[in-house]
Short mmCIF file of C-alpha atoms and ligand atoms in Angstrom, two decimals:
data_model
loop_
_atom_site.label_atom_id
_atom_site.label_comp_id
_atom_site.label_asym_id
_atom_site.label_seq_id
_atom_site.Cartn_x
_atom_site.Cartn_y
_atom_site.Cartn_z
CA MET A 1 27.99 6.17 2.57
CA TYR A 2 24.99 8.46 2.50
CA THR A 3 21.63 7.91 4.19
CA SER A 4 18.22 8.79 2.85
CA LYS A 5 15.45 10.66 4.62
CA ILE A 6 11.83 11.23 3.76
CA SER A 7 11.75 14.93 2.92
CA GLY A 8 8.17 15.27 1.63
CA LEU A 9 4.89 13.38 1.86
CA GLY A 10 1.52 13.70 0.12
CA TYR A 11 -1.63 11.76 -0.58
CA TYR A 12 -4.75 11.96 -2.67
CA VAL A 13 -8.02 10.05 -2.45
CA PRO A 14 -11.01 10.42 -4.80
CA GLU A 15 -13.93 12.48 -3.47
CA ASN A 16 -16.50 9.73 -3.94
CA VAL A 17 -17.17 8.12 -0.52
CA VAL A 18 -18.70 4.62 -0.59
CA THR A 19 -20.08 3.53 2.77
CA ASN A 20 -20.83 -0.01 3.87
CA ASP A 21 -24.52 0.84 3.56
CA ASP A 22 -23.92 1.89 -0.06
CA LEU A 23 -22.40 -1.55 -0.74
CA SER A 24 -25.30 -3.32 0.95
CA LYS A 25 -27.58 -1.84 -1.73
CA ILE A 26 -25.69 -3.62 -4.53
CA MET A 27 -24.67 -6.89 -2.84
CA ASP A 28 -25.73 -9.05 0.08
CA THR A 29 -23.60 -7.52 2.83
CA ASN A 30 -24.07 -5.23 5.79
CA ASP A 31 -22.27 -2.61 7.85
CA ALA A 32 -22.04 -4.82 10.96
CA TRP A 33 -20.36 -7.72 9.10
CA ILE A 34 -17.81 -5.47 7.38
CA GLN A 35 -16.95 -3.45 10.49
CA GLU A 36 -16.70 -6.48 12.75
CA ARG A 37 -14.43 -8.44 10.35
CA THR A 38 -12.32 -5.59 8.90
CA GLY A 39 -12.90 -2.32 10.81
CA ILE A 40 -13.81 -0.58 7.54
CA LYS A 41 -16.64 1.99 7.61
CA GLU A 42 -16.15 3.54 4.20
CA ARG A 43 -13.72 3.72 1.31
CA ARG A 44 -13.17 5.96 -1.73
CA HIS A 45 -13.98 4.82 -5.25
CA ILE A 46 -13.07 6.59 -8.46
CA LYS A 47 -16.26 7.66 -10.18
CA LYS A 48 -16.44 7.23 -13.94
CA GLY A 49 -15.72 10.62 -15.47
CA ASP A 50 -14.07 12.18 -12.40
CA GLY A 51 -10.79 12.29 -14.30
CA ASN A 52 -8.85 9.97 -12.01
CA SER A 53 -6.71 6.97 -12.83
CA THR A 54 -3.94 5.17 -10.97
CA SER A 55 -1.23 7.39 -12.45
CA ILE A 56 -3.29 10.61 -12.22
CA MET A 57 -3.91 10.02 -8.50
CA GLY A 58 -0.20 9.29 -8.17
CA VAL A 59 0.63 12.63 -9.78
CA LYS A 60 -1.72 14.47 -7.41
CA ALA A 61 -0.04 12.90 -4.38
CA ALA A 62 3.43 13.42 -5.86
CA LYS A 63 2.94 17.15 -6.44
CA ILE A 64 2.12 17.65 -2.75
CA ALA A 65 5.11 15.55 -1.64
CA ILE A 66 7.51 17.45 -3.92
CA GLU A 67 6.24 20.83 -2.73
CA ARG A 68 6.64 19.77 0.91
CA ALA A 69 10.17 18.56 0.18
CA ASN A 70 10.93 22.12 -0.92
CA ILE A 71 12.35 21.01 -4.22
CA SER A 72 11.26 21.29 -7.82
CA LYS A 73 10.07 18.40 -9.97
CA ASP A 74 13.28 18.95 -11.96
CA ASP A 75 15.32 17.92 -8.91
CA ILE A 76 13.79 14.42 -9.00
CA GLU A 77 16.23 11.93 -10.53
CA LEU A 78 14.22 8.70 -10.40
CA ILE A 79 10.52 7.79 -10.18
CA ILE A 80 9.53 4.53 -8.50
CA PHE A 81 5.87 3.65 -8.92
CA ALA A 82 4.30 0.85 -6.88
CA THR A 83 0.93 -0.51 -7.96
CA LEU A 84 -0.97 -3.69 -8.72
CA SER A 85 -3.51 -1.74 -10.77
CA PRO A 86 -1.62 0.17 -13.49
CA ASP A 87 -3.57 2.23 -16.04
CA MET A 88 -2.36 -0.13 -18.74
CA TYR A 89 -1.01 -3.67 -18.82
CA PHE A 90 2.15 -2.04 -20.12
CA PRO A 91 3.90 0.35 -19.89
CA GLY A 92 3.77 1.00 -16.15
CA GLY A 93 2.67 4.01 -14.12
CA GLY A 94 6.11 5.56 -13.67
CA VAL A 95 6.47 6.70 -17.26
CA ARG A 96 2.97 8.16 -17.22
CA VAL A 97 3.91 10.24 -14.17
CA GLN A 98 7.09 11.38 -15.93
CA GLU A 99 5.02 12.56 -18.89
CA MET A 100 2.15 14.15 -16.92
CA MET A 101 4.52 16.03 -14.61
CA ASP A 102 6.59 17.17 -17.57
CA MET A 103 9.75 15.83 -15.98
CA LYS A 104 13.14 15.40 -17.60
CA THR A 105 13.93 12.03 -19.21
CA ILE A 106 14.71 10.54 -15.82
CA PRO A 107 14.35 6.80 -15.23
CA ALA A 108 10.97 5.43 -14.16
CA LEU A 109 10.69 2.06 -12.47
CA ASP A 110 7.52 0.16 -11.58
CA VAL A 111 7.36 -2.11 -8.55
CA ARG A 112 4.85 -4.98 -8.62
CA ASN A 113 4.68 -6.07 -5.02
CA GLN A 114 1.05 -5.36 -4.16
CA CYS A 115 0.49 -4.53 -0.47
CA SER A 116 4.25 -4.52 0.16
CA GLY A 117 4.86 -2.35 -2.90
CA PHE A 118 5.59 0.87 -1.05
CA VAL A 119 8.03 -0.75 1.40
CA TYR A 120 9.82 -2.48 -1.48
CA ALA A 121 9.87 0.80 -3.41
CA ILE A 122 11.41 2.84 -0.62
CA SER A 123 13.95 0.09 -0.05
CA VAL A 124 14.99 0.34 -3.72
CA ALA A 125 15.10 4.15 -3.48
CA ASP A 126 17.16 3.93 -0.28
CA GLN A 127 19.79 1.75 -2.03
CA PHE A 128 20.14 4.21 -4.94
CA ILE A 129 20.62 7.08 -2.48
CA LYS A 130 23.01 5.18 -0.20
CA THR A 131 25.33 4.39 -3.10
CA GLY A 132 25.39 8.06 -4.14
CA MET A 133 23.72 7.51 -7.50
CA TYR A 134 20.75 9.83 -6.88
CA LYS A 135 19.90 12.65 -4.46
CA ASN A 136 16.11 12.91 -4.80
CA ILE A 137 13.78 10.05 -5.63
CA LEU A 138 10.01 10.19 -5.98
CA VAL A 139 8.26 7.10 -4.62
CA ILE A 140 4.55 6.64 -5.34
CA GLY A 141 2.05 4.00 -4.25
CA SER A 142 -1.28 4.24 -6.07
CA GLU A 143 -4.23 1.95 -6.69
CA ASN A 144 -7.44 2.02 -8.67
CA HIS A 145 -9.17 -1.09 -7.36
CA SER A 146 -12.81 -0.18 -7.65
CA GLY A 147 -13.30 -0.65 -11.40
CA GLY A 148 -11.91 -4.19 -11.31
CA LEU A 149 -13.76 -5.67 -8.34
CA ASP A 150 -16.66 -8.09 -8.52
CA MET A 151 -19.37 -5.89 -6.99
CA SER A 152 -21.95 -8.68 -6.94
CA THR A 153 -22.62 -10.86 -3.87
CA ARG A 154 -20.27 -13.45 -5.42
CA GLY A 155 -17.32 -11.08 -4.88
CA ARG A 156 -18.29 -9.62 -1.49
CA GLY A 157 -15.52 -11.36 0.48
CA VAL A 158 -12.95 -9.32 -1.47
CA SER A 159 -14.70 -6.24 -2.84
CA VAL A 160 -15.81 -4.74 0.49
CA ILE A 161 -12.17 -4.52 1.61
CA PHE A 162 -10.51 -2.47 -1.12
CA GLY A 163 -10.46 1.25 -1.87
CA ASP A 164 -8.77 3.67 -4.27
CA GLY A 165 -6.12 6.28 -3.52
CA ALA A 166 -2.48 7.30 -3.78
CA GLY A 167 0.36 8.33 -1.53
CA ALA A 168 3.83 9.64 -2.34
CA ALA A 169 7.13 10.33 -0.65
CA VAL A 170 10.30 12.11 -1.71
CA LEU A 171 13.48 10.43 -0.49
CA THR A 172 16.42 12.80 -0.25
CA ARG A 173 20.12 12.23 0.39
CA SER A 174 21.25 13.15 3.88
CA ASP A 175 24.61 13.01 5.62
CA LYS A 176 23.21 12.84 9.15
CA GLU A 177 24.24 9.48 10.54
CA GLY A 178 21.69 7.60 12.61
CA LYS A 179 18.79 9.50 11.04
CA GLY A 180 16.53 8.77 8.10
CA ILE A 181 15.99 5.24 6.83
CA LEU A 182 18.05 3.02 9.11
CA SER A 183 17.30 -0.26 7.35
CA THR A 184 14.77 -2.14 5.24
CA HIS A 185 13.93 -5.86 5.28
CA LEU A 186 12.20 -7.64 2.41
CA HIS A 187 10.84 -11.16 1.91
CA SER A 188 8.72 -13.28 -0.40
CA GLU A 189 7.14 -16.74 -0.51
CA GLY A 190 5.83 -17.48 -3.99
CA ALA A 191 4.40 -20.83 -2.90
CA HIS A 192 1.31 -18.88 -1.81
CA ALA A 193 1.02 -16.73 -4.94
CA LYS A 194 -2.46 -17.99 -5.79
CA GLU A 195 -3.94 -17.41 -2.33
CA LEU A 196 -4.31 -13.70 -3.10
CA SER A 197 -4.17 -13.04 -6.79
CA LEU A 198 -5.74 -11.86 -9.98
CA GLU A 199 -4.85 -14.43 -12.62
CA GLY A 200 -6.08 -12.81 -15.79
CA PRO A 201 -6.06 -11.35 -18.30
CA SER A 202 -2.44 -12.40 -18.45
CA THR A 203 -0.18 -14.64 -20.45
CA GLU A 204 -1.54 -17.58 -18.46
CA HIS A 205 -5.10 -16.48 -19.20
CA TRP A 206 -5.31 -14.66 -22.52
CA VAL A 207 -8.54 -12.75 -23.19
CA PRO A 208 -9.92 -15.13 -25.87
CA GLU A 209 -9.38 -18.02 -23.46
CA ILE A 210 -11.27 -16.21 -20.70
CA ILE A 211 -14.13 -15.35 -23.04
CA ALA A 212 -14.32 -18.96 -24.22
CA GLU A 213 -14.66 -20.22 -20.65
CA ASN A 214 -17.91 -20.05 -18.76
CA PRO A 215 -17.56 -16.73 -16.91
CA GLN A 216 -19.97 -17.91 -14.20
CA GLU A 217 -17.63 -20.68 -13.13
CA ASN A 218 -14.19 -19.52 -14.07
CA ILE A 219 -13.52 -15.91 -13.24
CA PRO A 220 -9.76 -15.34 -13.30
CA TYR A 221 -10.32 -11.67 -14.13
CA TYR A 222 -11.54 -10.86 -10.60
CA PRO A 223 -9.22 -10.89 -7.60
CA TYR A 224 -9.26 -14.07 -5.53
CA MET A 225 -8.41 -14.10 -1.83
CA ASN A 226 -8.24 -17.00 0.59
CA GLY A 227 -9.10 -14.64 3.45
CA GLN A 228 -8.40 -16.81 6.47
CA PHE A 229 -5.14 -18.17 5.04
CA VAL A 230 -4.00 -14.61 4.26
CA PHE A 231 -4.98 -13.46 7.75
CA LYS A 232 -3.01 -16.24 9.47
CA ASN A 233 0.10 -15.64 7.38
CA ALA A 234 -0.15 -11.87 7.71
CA VAL A 235 -0.06 -11.78 11.51
CA VAL A 236 2.99 -14.07 11.62
CA ARG A 237 4.95 -12.28 8.88
CA PHE A 238 4.15 -8.77 10.18
CA SER A 239 5.59 -9.71 13.56
CA GLU A 240 8.64 -11.47 12.12
CA VAL A 241 9.64 -8.62 9.86
CA ILE A 242 9.11 -5.93 12.50
CA ASN A 243 11.26 -7.93 14.92
CA GLU A 244 13.89 -8.42 12.22
CA GLY A 245 14.10 -4.66 11.66
CA LEU A 246 14.25 -3.85 15.35
CA GLN A 247 16.94 -6.44 16.02
CA ALA A 248 19.06 -5.25 13.08
CA ASN A 249 19.21 -1.84 14.77
CA ASN A 250 19.57 -3.06 18.37
CA LEU A 251 16.14 -1.67 19.18
CA SER A 252 13.12 -3.12 20.93
CA ALA A 253 9.38 -2.65 20.58
CA SER A 254 9.37 -0.14 23.43
CA ASP A 255 11.52 2.17 21.25
CA ILE A 256 8.78 2.47 18.61
CA ASN A 257 7.10 5.88 18.55
CA MET A 258 4.85 5.08 15.61
CA LEU A 259 4.09 1.86 13.76
CA ILE A 260 2.44 2.39 10.39
CA PRO A 261 1.22 -1.03 9.29
CA HIS A 262 -0.11 -1.64 5.80
CA GLN A 263 -3.86 -1.12 6.19
CA ALA A 264 -4.89 -4.68 5.30
CA ASN A 265 -7.53 -5.18 7.92
CA LEU A 266 -7.98 -3.43 11.28
CA ARG A 267 -8.03 -6.83 13.03
CA ILE A 268 -4.57 -7.64 11.64
CA SER A 269 -3.20 -4.27 12.83
CA GLN A 270 -4.75 -4.77 16.28
CA PHE A 271 -3.28 -8.26 16.53
CA VAL A 272 0.20 -6.91 15.74
CA GLN A 273 -0.29 -3.99 18.15
CA LYS A 274 -1.09 -6.45 20.93
CA GLN A 275 1.88 -8.69 20.13
CA PHE A 276 4.27 -5.75 20.47
CA LYS A 277 2.40 -4.29 23.48
CA LEU A 278 1.95 -0.93 21.74
CA SER A 279 -0.55 1.70 22.85
CA ASN A 280 -3.15 3.22 20.52
CA ASP A 281 -0.89 6.29 20.20
CA GLN A 282 1.93 4.12 18.85
CA VAL A 283 0.00 2.66 15.91
CA TYR A 284 -1.66 4.64 13.13
CA ASN A 285 -4.70 3.19 11.38
CA ASN A 286 -7.02 4.82 8.85
CA ILE A 287 -8.50 1.76 7.14
CA GLN A 288 -11.82 2.80 8.71
CA LYS A 289 -11.99 5.70 6.20
CA TYR A 290 -10.20 4.39 3.14
CA GLY A 291 -10.39 0.60 3.16
CA ASN A 292 -7.34 -1.33 1.99
CA THR A 293 -5.56 0.73 -0.68
CA THR A 294 -2.74 -1.81 -1.15
CA ALA A 295 0.50 -0.04 -2.25
CA ALA A 296 -1.02 3.33 -1.34
CA SER A 297 -2.04 2.48 2.20
CA ILE A 298 1.29 3.10 3.96
CA PRO A 299 2.10 6.42 2.27
CA ILE A 300 -1.47 7.66 2.85
CA ALA A 301 -1.33 6.67 6.53
CA LEU A 302 2.22 8.04 6.96
CA THR A 303 1.19 11.36 5.43
CA GLU A 304 -1.94 11.63 7.58
CA ALA A 305 -0.01 10.79 10.75
CA TRP A 306 2.61 13.40 9.86
CA GLU A 307 -0.05 16.02 9.03
CA LYS A 308 -1.67 15.42 12.41
CA GLY A 309 1.64 16.06 14.18
CA LYS A 310 1.92 12.46 15.32
CA ILE A 311 5.43 12.12 13.85
CA LYS A 312 8.15 14.31 15.30
CA GLU A 313 11.85 14.81 14.70
CA GLY A 314 13.84 12.02 16.32
CA ASP A 315 10.88 9.59 16.49
CA LEU A 316 11.38 5.93 15.61
CA ILE A 317 8.92 5.09 12.84
CA VAL A 318 8.33 1.52 11.70
CA LEU A 319 6.62 0.73 8.40
CA ALA A 320 5.50 -2.86 7.90
CA ALA A 321 3.61 -4.59 5.12
CA PHE A 322 2.38 -7.99 4.06
CA GLY A 323 0.43 -8.98 1.00
CA SER A 324 -0.01 -10.84 -2.23
CA GLY A 325 2.97 -12.79 -3.45
CA PHE A 326 3.21 -13.45 -0.60
CA THR A 327 5.59 -10.56 -0.04
CA TRP A 328 6.36 -8.69 3.15
CA GLY A 329 8.78 -6.11 4.45
CA SER A 330 9.61 -3.45 7.00
CA ALA A 331 11.43 -0.14 7.13
CA ILE A 332 12.97 1.29 10.29
CA ILE A 333 13.17 5.08 10.17
CA ARG A 334 14.61 7.62 12.59
CA TRP A 335 12.65 10.79 11.68
N1 ACO B 1 -20.77 -9.52 3.84
C1 ACO B 1 -21.49 -10.46 4.46
N2 ACO B 1 -21.12 -11.75 4.52
C2 ACO B 1 -19.96 -12.08 3.92
C3 ACO B 1 -19.16 -11.15 3.26
C4 ACO B 1 -19.61 -9.81 3.23
N3 ACO B 1 -18.90 -8.84 2.62
N4 ACO B 1 -18.07 -11.77 2.78
C5 ACO B 1 -18.18 -13.06 3.12
N5 ACO B 1 -19.33 -13.25 3.81
C6 ACO B 1 -19.86 -14.49 4.38
C7 ACO B 1 -19.28 -15.72 3.73
O1 ACO B 1 -20.01 -16.04 2.56
C8 ACO B 1 -19.45 -16.76 4.81
O2 ACO B 1 -20.76 -17.18 4.81
P1 ACO B 1 -21.13 -18.72 5.16
O3 ACO B 1 -20.63 -18.94 6.55
O4 ACO B 1 -22.60 -18.78 5.01
O5 ACO B 1 -20.38 -19.53 4.15
C9 ACO B 1 -19.22 -15.96 6.08
O6 ACO B 1 -19.44 -14.57 5.73
C10 ACO B 1 -17.83 -16.10 6.65
O7 ACO B 1 -16.90 -15.93 5.57
P2 ACO B 1 -15.37 -16.03 5.78
O8 ACO B 1 -14.68 -15.78 4.49
O9 ACO B 1 -15.07 -17.32 6.49
O10 ACO B 1 -15.17 -14.81 6.77
P3 ACO B 1 -13.95 -14.48 7.65
O11 ACO B 1 -14.34 -14.46 9.05
O12 ACO B 1 -12.74 -15.26 7.26
O13 ACO B 1 -13.69 -12.98 7.22
C11 ACO B 1 -12.17 -11.72 5.87
C12 ACO B 1 -13.33 -12.68 5.88
C13 ACO B 1 -12.59 -10.40 6.47
C14 ACO B 1 -11.73 -11.48 4.43
C15 ACO B 1 -11.04 -12.34 6.70
O14 ACO B 1 -10.75 -13.64 6.28
C16 ACO B 1 -9.80 -11.53 6.68
O15 ACO B 1 -9.77 -10.46 7.23
N6 ACO B 1 -8.77 -12.04 6.06
C17 ACO B 1 -7.53 -11.31 5.97
C18 ACO B 1 -7.35 -10.96 4.62
C19 ACO B 1 -7.20 -9.49 4.45
O16 ACO B 1 -7.25 -8.69 5.33
N7 ACO B 1 -6.95 -9.18 3.24
C20 ACO B 1 -6.75 -7.83 2.89
C21 ACO B 1 -6.06 -7.82 1.63
S1 ACO B 1 -4.61 -8.68 1.72
C22 ACO B 1 -3.57 -7.72 2.38
O17 ACO B 1 -3.64 -6.54 2.24
C23 ACO B 1 -2.62 -8.40 3.21
#
């Protein structure tokens, strides 16, 4: 059986920086509250007319990843696109990337697993490579949150957290045993689907139905988050799934060179860091600059860490995510 390795990484974030002070001008919030609760100082928002969309940002990140993998776009055999904010209700972002990058008629698959989207997507890619079906797979996580958030005081508990951006990775077949993606571990618990969700427009909440309802009282078209419930579940599931991955490979926390947690909230990352007794050098966080970019957060953070020379050949890298669904997962990688 083959293994897969990450052969190229890239990310793209829109130029428009939105600070906490900027938000405090349009809603009742403040820098101290946001930083204390989430660690976020600023995030990027697509600006109307700047030419970005979820799939366009994905393409920008993908081009960098493909170039760094030293291959051509024509070597890519499958696109996997993870997002909760596709350009269109359907079709998904993968086919738009295929068109914009002028790729061959390769398959394009969208993954709808929110904050865990990238971990799920690389797990799927890893299986296709392990079985020998494909040699090079492009995996993208991209989100355009800003246009769909409630930017009034009513939505402040959610809208201050999220940012826009995209990250991409190329997974390539390798025959080096014990290197590359060692294992992935995925979970879900649909009982909590509504605790972090956007219910409409959807087939449960068609547009005419939403319009007919009083939008002041029933707002299924904005994301809803039960923040404290999500926080409590996140810290437990992050720890469980990291432990599961380590145990599956006969490793322990002290073997981790770099943990890249989904950038949900700096307090969640710090909690997990403490549980595993990891130093600041063993955990990479950039939520301070970008907010929570959902499916894009891990590939953006992984790319930044790699660009800064924080990931070296032979290092043990752990990716871990938790989010809406609830879904969660981890990937154990020997770089
Ligand atoms: N600015 C100022 N005040 C605010 C804001 C804001 N942006 N948002 C809420 N408040 C107010 C509330 O109205 C409330 O006021 P009240 O006491 O007068 O009623 C008060 O602050 C406390 O609100 P809580 O919601 O109880 O605040 P909490 O301490 O739980 O922090 C937070 C909220 C940051 C969302 C927290 O619950 C959390 O971090 N949850 C984890 C969820 C998370 O990280 N989600 C990320 C996305 S999911 C994922 O990626 C896994």
